[in-house]
mmCIF file of C-alpha atoms in Angstrom:
data_model
loop_
_atom_site.group_PDB
_atom_site.id
_atom_site.type_symbol
_atom_site.label_atom_id
_atom_site.label_comp_id
_atom_site.label_asym_id
_atom_site.label_seq_id
_atom_site.Cartn_x
_atom_site.Cartn_y
_atom_site.Cartn_z
ATOM 1 C CA MET A 948 0.000 0.000 0.000
ATOM 2 C CA LYS A 949 1.009 3.609 -0.487
ATOM 3 C CA PHE A 950 -0.015 6.753 1.386
ATOM 4 C CA ILE A 951 -0.142 9.715 -1.007
ATOM 5 C CA LEU A 952 -0.363 13.350 0.099
ATOM 6 C CA GLU A 953 -0.573 15.948 -2.639
ATOM 7 C CA VAL A 954 -0.855 19.678 -1.960
ATOM 8 C CA ASP A 955 -0.954 22.401 -4.621
ATOM 9 C CA MET A 956 0.689 25.501 -3.147
ATOM 10 C CA GLY A 957 -0.304 27.636 -6.123
ATOM 11 C CA ASP A 958 1.936 29.963 -8.075
ATOM 12 C CA THR A 959 2.883 31.937 -4.951
ATOM 13 C CA ALA A 960 3.537 29.020 -2.554
ATOM 14 C CA PHE A 961 0.669 30.097 -0.300
ATOM 15 C CA ASP A 962 1.606 33.774 -0.712
ATOM 16 C CA GLY A 963 5.067 33.141 0.718
ATOM 17 C CA GLU A 964 3.690 31.305 3.762
ATOM 18 C CA ALA A 965 4.408 27.760 2.553
ATOM 19 C CA VAL A 966 6.212 26.633 5.708
ATOM 20 C CA SER A 967 3.456 27.664 8.109
ATOM 21 C CA GLU A 968 0.620 26.562 5.814
ATOM 22 C CA LEU A 969 2.132 23.145 5.095
ATOM 23 C CA GLY A 970 2.884 22.698 8.797
ATOM 24 C CA ARG A 971 -0.743 23.429 9.650
ATOM 25 C CA ILE A 972 -1.985 21.058 6.945
ATOM 26 C CA LEU A 973 0.296 18.245 8.164
ATOM 27 C CA ARG A 974 -0.702 18.734 11.824
ATOM 28 C CA TYR A 975 -4.422 18.922 11.091
ATOM 29 C CA TRP A 976 -4.686 16.071 8.605
ATOM 30 C CA GLY A 977 -2.147 13.921 10.447
ATOM 31 C CA GLY A 978 -4.257 14.295 13.570
ATOM 32 C CA ASN A 979 -7.389 13.237 11.692
ATOM 33 C CA LEU A 980 -6.001 9.986 10.281
ATOM 34 C CA HIS A 981 -7.242 7.987 13.270
ATOM 35 C CA HIS A 982 -10.781 8.465 11.892
ATOM 36 C CA TYR A 983 -9.928 6.274 8.877
ATOM 37 C CA ASP A 984 -9.185 2.568 8.448
ATOM 38 C CA LEU A 985 -6.267 3.466 6.143
ATOM 39 C CA LYS A 986 -7.150 0.821 3.603
ATOM 40 C CA PRO A 987 -6.944 1.137 -0.191
ATOM 41 C CA GLY A 988 -9.562 3.562 -1.426
ATOM 42 C CA ASP A 989 -9.584 5.717 1.714
ATOM 43 C CA GLY A 990 -8.784 9.379 1.227
ATOM 44 C CA SER A 991 -9.994 12.899 1.727
ATOM 45 C CA PRO A 992 -9.660 16.367 0.218
ATOM 46 C CA ILE A 993 -7.191 18.712 1.932
ATOM 47 C CA TYR A 994 -8.078 22.324 2.695
ATOM 48 C CA ASP A 995 -5.847 25.282 3.514
ATOM 49 C CA SER A 996 -6.455 27.732 6.359
ATOM 50 C CA ALA A 997 -8.837 29.722 4.139
ATOM 51 C CA TYR A 998 -10.888 26.507 3.610
ATOM 52 C CA ARG A 999 -9.935 26.254 -0.070
ATOM 53 C CA GLU A 1000 -9.410 22.738 -1.400
ATOM 54 C CA VAL A 1001 -5.692 22.479 -2.167
ATOM 55 C CA GLY A 1002 -5.079 18.765 -2.459
ATOM 56 C CA ARG A 1003 -5.903 15.277 -1.373
ATOM 57 C CA TRP A 1004 -4.522 12.346 0.575
ATOM 58 C CA SER A 1005 -5.280 8.758 -0.385
ATOM 59 C CA ILE A 1006 -4.341 5.154 0.220
ATOM 60 C CA THR A 1007 -3.624 3.096 -2.904
ATOM 61 C CA THR A 1008 -2.345 -0.368 -3.723
ATOM 62 C CA GLU A 1009 0.317 1.028 -6.075
ATOM 63 C CA PRO A 1010 3.816 -0.206 -5.281
#
């Protein structure tokens, strides 16, 4: 199985705040993983601090 986390930081890398925004995303979504079985097919959209969809995490069976 593979855990995939993809985040689009846009052309401005979150308006120059990439470190803090990515840190927040990792803390928030990492903390929410216990709500999932983490089996192939599981996943969820990822939102930034302005509640815009900026990516997705998923579990796949890809090597």
